[in-house]
Tab-separated table of C-alpha atoms and ligand atoms in Angstrom:
chain	number	residue	atom	x	y	z
A	219	MET	CA	157.043	-82.179	185.695
A	220	LYS	CA	160.132	-83.884	187.296
A	221	ILE	CA	161.686	-84.869	183.793
A	222	VAL	CA	165.141	-86.791	184.009
A	223	VAL	CA	167.170	-87.788	180.450
A	224	LEU	CA	168.196	-91.339	179.858
A	225	LYS	CA	171.037	-91.717	177.588
A	226	PHE	CA	172.092	-95.377	176.118
A	227	GLY	CA	175.249	-95.850	174.394
A	228	GLY	CA	175.942	-98.625	171.986
A	229	THR	CA	177.104	-101.662	174.311
A	230	SER	CA	174.385	-100.886	176.368
A	231	VAL	CA	172.009	-101.254	173.913
A	232	GLY	CA	174.093	-103.767	171.941
A	233	SER	CA	172.067	-107.115	172.250
A	234	ILE	CA	168.250	-108.139	173.051
A	235	GLU	CA	169.421	-109.009	176.232
A	236	ARG	CA	171.012	-105.744	176.851
A	237	ILE	CA	167.789	-103.999	175.850
A	238	LYS	CA	165.911	-105.999	178.258
A	239	LYS	CA	168.026	-105.081	181.194
A	240	ILE	CA	167.859	-101.685	180.385
A	241	SER	CA	164.631	-101.762	180.047
A	242	LYS	CA	164.371	-102.672	183.672
A	243	ILE	CA	166.505	-99.118	184.003
A	244	ILE	CA	164.218	-96.704	182.282
A	245	LEU	CA	161.223	-98.741	184.734
A	246	SER	CA	163.717	-97.934	187.427
A	247	TYR	CA	163.417	-94.047	187.440
A	248	VAL	CA	159.455	-94.385	186.473
A	249	LYS	CA	158.637	-96.056	189.799
A	250	LYS	CA	160.685	-92.873	191.392
A	251	LYS	CA	158.015	-91.336	189.587
A	252	TYR	CA	160.237	-89.102	187.348
A	253	LYS	CA	158.892	-88.167	183.355
A	254	VAL	CA	160.991	-90.147	181.617
A	255	ILE	CA	162.833	-89.502	178.201
A	256	VAL	CA	165.005	-92.153	176.457
A	257	VAL	CA	167.687	-90.982	173.540
A	258	SER	CA	169.715	-94.294	172.212
A	259	SER	CA	172.375	-94.970	170.463
A	260	ALA	CA	172.763	-97.312	167.514
A	261	MET	CA	173.522	-100.837	169.129
A	262	SER	CA	176.609	-101.085	168.754
A	263	GLY	CA	178.860	-101.742	165.646
A	264	VAL	CA	175.906	-100.860	163.283
A	265	THR	CA	177.027	-97.644	162.289
A	266	ASN	CA	180.267	-98.379	161.205
A	267	ASP	CA	178.943	-101.646	159.638
A	268	LEU	CA	176.983	-98.957	157.380
A	269	LEU	CA	179.814	-96.265	157.062
A	270	ASN	CA	181.629	-99.124	156.010
A	271	LYS	CA	178.749	-100.358	153.327
A	272	SER	CA	179.035	-96.522	151.829
A	273	LYS	CA	182.759	-96.859	151.386
A	274	LYS	CA	182.262	-100.140	149.040
A	275	ILE	CA	179.977	-97.538	146.958
A	276	SER	CA	181.924	-95.402	146.453
A	277	LYS	CA	184.998	-93.246	147.566
A	278	VAL	CA	183.353	-90.228	147.550
A	279	PHE	CA	180.603	-91.490	148.520
A	280	SER	CA	177.726	-88.121	149.222
A	281	SER	CA	177.325	-86.497	152.245
A	282	ILE	CA	174.382	-85.957	152.208
A	283	GLU	CA	173.426	-89.757	151.662
A	284	HIS	CA	176.059	-90.857	154.277
A	285	ASP	CA	174.014	-89.344	157.306
A	286	VAL	CA	170.522	-90.282	156.184
A	287	LEU	CA	172.654	-93.997	156.003
A	288	VAL	CA	175.026	-93.849	158.710
A	289	SER	CA	171.612	-92.633	161.156
A	290	ALA	CA	169.553	-95.276	160.274
A	291	GLY	CA	170.702	-97.288	163.383
A	292	GLU	CA	169.542	-95.205	166.070
A	293	GLN	CA	165.680	-96.442	164.117
A	294	ILE	CA	166.466	-100.286	165.125
A	295	SER	CA	167.263	-99.764	168.441
A	296	CYS	CA	164.970	-97.292	169.139
A	297	ALA	CA	161.980	-99.385	167.741
A	298	LEU	CA	163.276	-102.202	169.652
A	299	ILE	CA	163.798	-100.233	173.029
A	300	ALA	CA	159.971	-99.546	172.781
A	301	GLY	CA	158.803	-102.388	171.768
A	302	SER	CA	160.504	-104.212	174.895
A	303	LEU	CA	158.520	-101.736	177.185
A	304	ASN	CA	155.264	-101.675	175.788
A	305	ASP	CA	155.656	-105.391	176.175
A	306	LEU	CA	156.421	-104.757	180.172
A	307	GLY	CA	153.130	-103.129	179.941
A	308	TYR	CA	154.292	-99.531	179.579
A	309	LYS	CA	153.285	-97.316	177.547
A	310	SER	CA	155.873	-95.842	175.004
A	311	ARG	CA	156.680	-94.989	170.948
A	312	SER	CA	159.529	-94.028	168.917
A	313	TRP	CA	160.865	-90.903	167.712
A	314	LEU	CA	163.347	-90.270	165.004
A	315	GLY	CA	165.033	-86.967	165.059
A	316	TRP	CA	163.040	-85.364	161.752
A	317	GLN	CA	159.973	-86.503	163.733
A	318	ILE	CA	159.984	-84.278	166.642
A	319	PRO	CA	161.645	-82.200	164.953
A	320	ILE	CA	165.833	-81.717	165.945
A	321	LEU	CA	167.129	-78.738	163.637
A	322	THR	CA	170.471	-78.620	163.333
A	323	ILE	CA	173.018	-76.677	161.409
A	324	GLY	CA	176.488	-77.244	160.119
A	325	GLU	CA	177.785	-79.475	157.872
A	326	TYR	CA	176.932	-82.593	156.998
A	327	SER	CA	177.879	-84.999	159.386
A	328	GLN	CA	178.917	-82.837	161.906
A	329	SER	CA	175.907	-80.525	162.948
A	330	ARG	CA	175.148	-79.615	165.835
A	331	ILE	CA	171.304	-78.665	167.270
A	332	PHE	CA	169.994	-75.733	168.065
A	333	LYS	CA	166.337	-76.622	168.626
A	334	ILE	CA	164.513	-78.955	169.499
A	335	LYS	CA	160.524	-78.464	169.654
A	336	THR	CA	159.183	-80.101	172.679
A	337	SER	CA	155.507	-79.814	172.631
A	338	GLU	CA	154.592	-83.206	170.985
A	339	ILE	CA	156.640	-85.139	173.388
A	340	ILE	CA	155.347	-82.622	176.750
A	341	LYS	CA	152.235	-83.985	175.511
A	342	TYR	CA	153.173	-87.243	175.335
A	343	LEU	CA	155.024	-87.575	178.604
A	344	LYS	CA	151.831	-85.827	180.366
A	345	LEU	CA	149.304	-88.356	179.048
A	346	GLY	CA	152.571	-91.070	180.967
A	347	GLY	CA	154.523	-92.239	177.443
A	348	ILE	CA	157.962	-92.716	177.617
A	349	PRO	CA	159.421	-91.316	174.427
A	350	VAL	CA	162.324	-92.862	173.383
A	351	ILE	CA	164.564	-90.574	170.946
A	352	THR	CA	167.158	-91.666	168.191
A	353	GLY	CA	170.032	-90.205	169.175
A	354	PHE	CA	173.007	-89.016	167.300
A	355	GLN	CA	170.051	-87.663	164.533
A	356	GLY	CA	168.695	-83.899	163.262
A	357	LEU	CA	167.019	-82.132	160.659
A	358	ASN	CA	168.615	-78.758	158.489
A	359	SER	CA	167.116	-75.861	157.124
A	360	GLU	CA	166.572	-78.102	153.314
A	361	ASN	CA	164.821	-80.697	155.394
A	362	ARG	CA	167.312	-83.590	155.075
A	363	VAL	CA	168.358	-86.138	157.461
A	364	THR	CA	171.930	-84.255	159.865
A	365	THR	CA	174.416	-87.010	161.860
A	366	LEU	CA	176.052	-84.863	164.906
A	367	GLY	CA	179.307	-86.589	164.485
A	368	ARG	CA	180.752	-89.696	166.269
A	369	GLY	CA	179.442	-90.408	169.740
A	370	GLY	CA	177.038	-87.805	169.102
A	371	SER	CA	173.993	-89.502	170.932
A	372	ASP	CA	175.539	-87.821	173.771
A	373	ALA	CA	175.259	-84.176	172.491
A	374	SER	CA	171.384	-85.145	171.746
A	375	ALA	CA	170.750	-86.529	175.325
A	376	ILE	CA	172.532	-82.830	176.151
A	377	MET	CA	170.232	-81.134	174.266
A	378	CYS	CA	166.691	-83.035	175.229
A	379	ALA	CA	167.789	-82.238	178.774
A	380	LYS	CA	168.149	-78.406	177.784
A	381	PHE	CA	165.032	-78.063	175.965
A	382	PHE	CA	162.843	-80.249	178.015
A	383	LYS	CA	164.684	-78.419	181.235
A	384	ALA	CA	165.290	-81.552	182.898
A	385	GLU	CA	166.400	-81.771	186.249
A	386	LYS	CA	168.958	-84.759	185.258
A	387	CYS	CA	170.839	-85.921	182.572
A	388	VAL	CA	172.692	-89.392	183.060
A	389	ILE	CA	174.606	-90.914	180.333
A	390	TYR	CA	174.994	-95.151	180.552
A	391	THR	CA	177.765	-96.401	179.222
A	392	ASP	CA	180.266	-99.250	179.178
A	393	VAL	CA	181.886	-98.419	182.196
A	394	ASP	CA	181.237	-97.031	185.288
A	395	GLY	CA	182.161	-93.281	185.005
A	396	VAL	CA	184.961	-91.115	183.700
A	397	TYR	CA	188.311	-92.273	184.875
A	398	THR	CA	191.756	-91.162	185.482
A	399	THR	CA	192.280	-92.902	181.883
A	400	ASP	CA	191.287	-95.364	179.286
A	401	PRO	CA	190.409	-98.340	182.034
A	402	LYS	CA	190.732	-100.763	179.381
A	403	THR	CA	194.118	-99.505	178.429
A	404	TYR	CA	195.520	-98.872	182.109
A	405	LYS	CA	194.156	-101.432	184.478
A	406	LYS	CA	195.155	-98.937	187.779
A	407	ALA	CA	193.011	-95.697	186.263
A	408	LYS	CA	191.404	-94.630	188.831
A	409	LYS	CA	187.094	-93.291	188.463
A	410	ILE	CA	187.051	-89.478	188.826
A	411	LYS	CA	183.992	-88.409	191.336
A	412	VAL	CA	183.453	-84.573	189.899
A	413	ILE	CA	184.495	-83.586	186.884
A	414	SER	CA	184.436	-79.820	185.467
A	415	TYR	CA	183.609	-79.247	181.820
A	416	GLU	CA	186.811	-77.473	181.159
A	417	GLU	CA	188.670	-81.130	182.267
A	418	MET	CA	186.408	-83.604	180.915
A	419	LEU	CA	186.131	-80.757	177.299
A	420	GLU	CA	190.409	-81.032	177.281
A	421	MET	CA	189.954	-85.369	178.137
A	422	ALA	CA	187.356	-85.660	175.128
A	423	SER	CA	189.058	-84.047	172.726
A	424	LEU	CA	192.559	-85.366	172.838
A	425	GLY	CA	190.959	-88.887	172.506
A	426	SER	CA	188.971	-89.940	176.026
A	427	LYS	CA	186.258	-91.200	173.977
A	428	VAL	CA	183.950	-91.583	177.146
A	429	MET	CA	181.849	-88.501	176.058
A	430	GLN	CA	181.675	-86.639	172.624
A	431	PRO	CA	183.622	-82.896	172.170
A	432	ALA	CA	181.264	-81.630	171.552
A	433	SER	CA	178.718	-82.199	173.751
A	434	ILE	CA	180.726	-81.162	176.916
A	435	GLN	CA	180.665	-77.760	174.817
A	436	ASP	CA	176.894	-77.919	174.690
A	437	ALA	CA	176.658	-78.833	178.328
A	438	ARG	CA	178.850	-76.070	179.459
A	439	LEU	CA	177.454	-73.293	177.834
A	440	ASN	CA	174.079	-74.347	179.211
A	441	ARG	CA	175.252	-75.852	182.537
A	442	ILE	CA	173.951	-79.378	181.828
A	443	ASN	CA	175.217	-81.357	184.919
A	444	ILE	CA	175.822	-85.231	183.595
A	445	ASP	CA	176.018	-88.141	185.458
A	446	VAL	CA	177.825	-90.446	183.060
A	447	LYS	CA	177.053	-94.121	184.492
A	448	SER	CA	177.795	-98.104	183.666
A	449	SER	CA	174.142	-100.160	182.335
A	450	PHE	CA	176.155	-102.947	183.822
A	451	LEU	CA	176.564	-102.093	187.370
A	452	LYS	CA	174.857	-100.790	189.956
A	453	LYS	CA	177.279	-98.340	190.900
A	454	GLU	CA	178.076	-94.453	191.655
A	455	GLY	CA	179.403	-92.665	188.897
A	456	THR	CA	181.098	-89.216	187.950
A	457	LEU	CA	179.608	-85.925	188.161
A	458	ILE	CA	180.709	-83.439	185.021
A	459	THR	CA	179.796	-80.044	186.554
A	460	LYS	CA	180.849	-76.870	186.870
A	461	ARG	CA	184.120	-75.639	188.515
A	462	LYS	CA	182.873	-73.798	190.998
A	463	ASN	CA	181.478	-76.973	192.624
A	464	ILE	CA	184.454	-78.878	193.436
A	465	ARG	CA	186.839	-79.054	195.696
A	466	SER	CA	190.166	-80.746	195.019
A	467	ASN	CA	193.689	-80.054	195.035
A	468	LYS	CA	194.921	-82.237	192.324
A	469	VAL	CA	197.299	-80.855	189.633
A	470	ILE	CA	196.721	-83.178	187.303
A	471	ARG	CA	193.213	-84.867	186.863
A	472	GLY	CA	193.388	-87.366	183.591
A	473	ILE	CA	195.607	-88.794	181.282
A	474	SER	CA	194.223	-88.933	177.272
A	475	PHE	CA	196.160	-90.504	174.207
A	476	THR	CA	195.135	-90.885	170.811
A	477	LYS	CA	195.905	-94.105	168.834
A	478	SER	CA	195.091	-92.936	165.401
A	479	ASP	CA	197.033	-89.963	164.132
A	480	ALA	CA	200.207	-89.686	161.408
A	481	LYS	CA	203.005	-86.968	161.795
A	482	LEU	CA	204.211	-86.017	158.558
A	483	THR	CA	208.096	-83.642	158.527
A	484	LEU	CA	208.922	-81.774	155.098
A	485	ILE	CA	212.688	-81.499	154.360
A	486	GLY	CA	213.945	-78.562	153.211
A	487	VAL	CA	211.007	-75.733	152.895
A	488	LYS	CA	212.048	-72.564	151.348
A	489	ASP	CA	211.926	-70.761	154.833
A	490	LYS	CA	210.050	-67.416	153.577
A	491	PRO	CA	206.604	-65.656	154.593
A	492	GLY	CA	203.933	-66.970	153.743
A	493	VAL	CA	204.639	-71.052	153.017
A	494	ALA	CA	203.401	-72.585	155.745
A	495	ALA	CA	199.986	-70.659	155.206
A	496	SER	CA	200.370	-72.310	151.328
A	497	ILE	CA	201.163	-76.271	152.741
A	498	PHE	CA	197.945	-75.599	155.280
A	499	GLU	CA	195.643	-73.979	152.870
A	500	PRO	CA	194.821	-76.890	150.439
A	501	LEU	CA	194.518	-79.266	153.786
A	502	SER	CA	191.905	-76.762	155.103
A	503	LYS	CA	189.875	-76.467	152.323
A	504	ASN	CA	189.375	-79.995	152.089
A	505	LEU	CA	188.526	-80.276	156.051
A	506	ILE	CA	191.479	-82.360	156.722
A	507	ASN	CA	192.712	-81.063	160.724
A	508	VAL	CA	196.461	-80.324	161.062
A	509	ASP	CA	197.390	-80.651	164.714
A	510	MET	CA	200.561	-80.146	166.029
A	511	VAL	CA	202.754	-78.308	164.377
A	512	VAL	CA	206.439	-77.580	164.728
A	513	GLN	CA	208.981	-75.599	162.443
A	514	ASN	CA	212.746	-76.362	162.841
A	515	ILE	CA	214.408	-73.051	163.018
A	516	SER	CA	216.754	-72.553	159.762
A	517	ALA	CA	220.360	-73.233	159.886
A	518	ASN	CA	220.930	-71.344	157.129
A	519	GLY	CA	218.292	-68.880	156.734
A	520	LYS	CA	217.394	-70.139	153.542
A	521	GLU	CA	215.459	-74.292	154.533
A	522	THR	CA	213.688	-75.521	157.270
A	523	ASP	CA	212.391	-78.884	158.007
A	524	LEU	CA	208.145	-78.716	158.697
A	525	THR	CA	206.274	-81.488	161.233
A	526	PHE	CA	203.160	-81.400	161.812
A	527	THR	CA	200.349	-84.262	163.037
A	528	ILE	CA	196.944	-85.283	161.128
A	529	LYS	CA	194.328	-88.022	161.766
A	530	TYR	CA	195.487	-91.234	160.251
A	531	ASP	CA	192.582	-91.710	158.355
A	532	ASP	CA	193.298	-88.776	156.193
A	533	LEU	CA	196.748	-89.894	155.580
A	534	ASN	CA	196.521	-90.707	151.881
A	535	LYS	CA	194.287	-87.258	150.677
A	536	THR	CA	196.878	-85.308	152.794
A	537	GLN	CA	199.843	-86.352	150.594
A	538	SER	CA	198.518	-86.473	146.992
A	539	LEU	CA	197.088	-82.609	148.191
A	540	ILE	CA	201.057	-82.308	148.876
A	541	LYS	CA	202.359	-83.573	145.686
A	542	LYS	CA	199.664	-81.727	143.921
A	543	ASN	CA	200.721	-78.449	145.587
A	544	LYS	CA	202.771	-76.024	143.144
A	545	LYS	CA	203.218	-73.525	145.744
A	546	ILE	CA	205.259	-75.495	147.673
A	547	LYS	CA	208.730	-76.979	146.952
A	548	PHE	CA	210.607	-79.417	149.678
A	549	ARG	CA	213.139	-82.294	149.470
A	550	ASN	CA	212.207	-85.005	151.097
A	551	ILE	CA	209.034	-85.718	152.451
A	552	ILE	CA	208.656	-88.352	155.979
A	553	ILE	CA	206.163	-89.859	157.399
A	554	ASP	CA	205.761	-91.647	160.490
A	555	LYS	CA	202.622	-93.643	161.392
A	556	ASN	CA	203.037	-95.255	164.339
A	557	VAL	CA	202.774	-91.739	166.484
A	558	SER	CA	200.752	-91.587	169.771
A	559	LYS	CA	199.593	-87.909	171.281
A	560	LEU	CA	199.719	-88.160	174.979
A	561	SER	CA	198.701	-84.992	177.245
A	562	ILE	CA	197.972	-84.475	180.691
A	563	ILE	CA	195.465	-82.589	181.620
A	564	GLY	CA	194.635	-80.519	184.606
A	565	VAL	CA	193.053	-76.902	185.678
A	566	GLY	CA	195.984	-77.270	188.377
A	567	MET	CA	198.411	-76.502	185.873
A	568	ILE	CA	197.614	-72.772	185.400
A	569	THR	CA	198.696	-72.348	189.212
A	570	THR	CA	201.138	-74.796	189.722
A	571	PRO	CA	204.912	-74.252	188.070
A	572	GLY	CA	206.669	-77.208	187.223
A	573	VAL	CA	204.388	-79.534	185.564
A	574	THR	CA	206.028	-79.823	182.425
A	575	TYR	CA	209.547	-80.308	183.437
A	576	ARG	CA	207.845	-82.873	185.604
A	577	MET	CA	206.146	-84.800	182.232
A	578	PHE	CA	209.305	-84.508	180.823
A	579	GLN	CA	211.526	-85.716	183.529
A	580	ALA	CA	209.409	-88.583	184.391
A	581	LEU	CA	209.064	-90.011	180.558
A	582	ALA	CA	212.701	-89.387	180.182
A	583	ASP	CA	213.505	-91.830	182.987
A	584	LYS	CA	211.687	-94.279	180.999
A	585	LYS	CA	213.794	-93.756	178.148
A	586	ILE	CA	210.486	-92.271	175.978
A	587	ASN	CA	211.594	-90.160	173.330
A	588	ILE	CA	209.239	-86.891	172.850
A	589	LEU	CA	208.996	-85.561	168.737
A	590	VAL	CA	206.739	-82.970	169.387
A	591	ILE	CA	205.084	-80.784	171.975
A	592	SER	CA	202.268	-78.590	172.576
A	593	THR	CA	200.403	-77.129	175.297
A	594	SER	CA	197.434	-74.725	176.017
A	595	GLU	CA	196.620	-73.550	179.553
A	596	ILE	CA	194.784	-76.906	181.402
A	597	LYS	CA	196.973	-79.376	178.883
A	598	ILE	CA	200.461	-80.393	178.133
A	599	SER	CA	200.696	-82.946	174.923
A	600	VAL	CA	203.318	-84.961	173.763
A	601	LEU	CA	203.861	-86.911	170.204
A	602	ILE	CA	205.422	-90.418	170.857
A	603	ASN	CA	206.666	-93.700	169.563
A	604	LYS	CA	202.998	-95.530	169.903
A	605	ASN	CA	204.833	-98.899	171.398
A	606	ASN	CA	205.802	-96.472	174.259
A	607	LEU	CA	202.236	-95.594	174.953
A	608	LYS	CA	201.440	-97.976	178.046
A	609	LYS	CA	205.105	-97.522	179.569
A	610	ALA	CA	204.471	-93.472	179.265
A	611	VAL	CA	200.840	-93.645	180.497
A	612	ALA	CA	201.697	-95.869	183.404
A	613	ALA	CA	205.028	-93.498	184.621
A	614	LEU	CA	202.749	-90.031	184.058
A	615	HIS	CA	199.892	-91.666	186.383
A	616	LYS	CA	202.412	-92.341	188.703
A	617	GLU	CA	204.404	-89.461	188.505
A	618	PHE	CA	200.924	-86.669	189.136
A	619	LYS	CA	200.037	-89.280	191.693
A	620	LEU	CA	196.715	-90.241	189.899
A	621	GLU	CA	195.765	-93.534	191.265
A	622	LYS	CA	195.456	-92.147	195.231
B	766	LIG	P1	178.923	-95.294	174.524
B	766	LIG	O1	178.766	-96.433	173.185
B	766	LIG	O2	178.261	-95.978	175.323
B	766	LIG	O3	178.586	-94.027	174.199
B	766	LIG	P2	181.955	-95.158	174.260
B	766	LIG	O4	182.523	-96.776	173.784
B	766	LIG	O5	181.724	-93.903	173.085
B	766	LIG	O6	180.560	-95.611	174.825
B	766	LIG	O7	182.692	-94.730	175.141
B	766	LIG	C1	182.655	-95.643	175.983
B	766	LIG	C2	184.604	-95.999	176.189
B	766	LIG	O8	185.120	-95.041	176.763
B	766	LIG	C3	184.538	-96.876	177.200
B	766	LIG	O9	184.586	-98.076	176.974
B	766	LIG	C4	186.776	-96.777	177.627
B	766	LIG	O10	186.944	-97.748	176.442
B	766	LIG	C5	186.349	-94.983	176.641
B	766	LIG	N1	187.029	-94.662	177.589
B	766	LIG	C6	188.581	-94.020	176.927
B	766	LIG	N2	189.105	-92.840	177.735
B	766	LIG	C7	188.452	-93.219	178.856
B	766	LIG	C8	188.636	-92.556	180.223
B	766	LIG	N3	189.049	-91.418	180.508
B	766	LIG	N4	187.442	-93.202	181.205
B	766	LIG	C9	186.409	-93.344	181.389
B	766	LIG	N5	186.691	-94.456	179.784
B	766	LIG	C10	187.277	-94.413	179.074
B	767	LIG	N1	175.939	-94.052	166.852
B	767	LIG	C1	176.610	-93.484	166.608
B	767	LIG	C2	178.424	-93.678	166.110
B	767	LIG	O1	178.398	-94.823	166.587
B	767	LIG	C3	176.048	-91.939	167.751
B	767	LIG	C4	176.583	-92.457	169.160
B	767	LIG	O2	177.184	-93.911	169.142
B	767	LIG	O3	176.625	-92.078	169.438
B	767	LIG	O4	178.929	-92.906	166.269
B	768	LIG	MG1	179.956	-92.748	173.184
């Protein structure tokens, strides 16, 4: 069987008109003799709306009920898509995650798929039906509904491609591919024809939300090629694939950024072994992700300053955990909510010297101050004032010749 998995994101199914439009896209594959498996997100805005409702009920809304609640949007969109295909004269039905089932492991709200039972859906495909599967949802060993993290329908599609042995996995979204940087922020961003899993994973993890980071890990582990395309425009998209399939001389592939970080500096922390661990222990226990960390060299050998970044959403919780922490002493705490993490990504960095210097010089030429730096093999990240973000993206895009 020649199977294709087609995933539609929130904007692509954001209205009744859009659902009618993507039904035509689905049928274009049927006409090419593909057996089509559809995976859909919730209509745009619906998941956020459900999430806000839970926040109004309680600040500590049960994580189990959270997943039942926020996964509800996918049920609506899938029923509408199946209904639309029926209306056009085709055999189609919706499948909720638990009905298949799509089995997951891990914590609520960030579960991962480990198995999908295929027999019923294969039978249905053989009978000529078009199954429409809810993205984002799973079922755990306690028989409870789970979700896969924000943007998790991407992972649903990729794991469907794996378990149904699909020939193709196409992610339909509201942009016509992966760009050198977010095209909505920087108009001169250029579409990338082919990108490696490694580079896409870094870009996604560092803020390019076009693909969910966990989904790229799944694709890489299982060697699933992904096509990212627009559901609005008929244009060639981007192929995400293994590094071997790519020939390119670009040192830097893309630029990613975040707009929702906060920076905290603890001034006058005692400079002795175990202090950093004491600060971060309660944060880690409360699932707060600490990102960039710098500790100044102590001038007097007794005290030092420690700076780190977290997600802005975790700021209140972090502040209260630090205040309550009896194990640490410091003179003052400084908080900066107006920061952005800006990163350049590219496997070419491994073999090309001078990339760090070029990045820092390009920012210096625009008088942009760097607050914190962190690097890995294929990326360099800097923390800057959020007001400088657009200017910085433009400077780096030019420096690394990404518009060419
Ligand atoms: P969907 O609802 O289809 O899953 P998302 O909103 O999750 O769509 O992702 C698509 C969005 O990702 C685009 O609208 C775009 O603004 C944003 N984006 C961020 N970085 C990039 C990038 N490098 N290339 C393309 N899109 C990007
Ligand atoms: N509806 C979910 C979200 O908004 C999953 C997805 O869109 O991929 O995060
Ligand atoms: Mg998405």
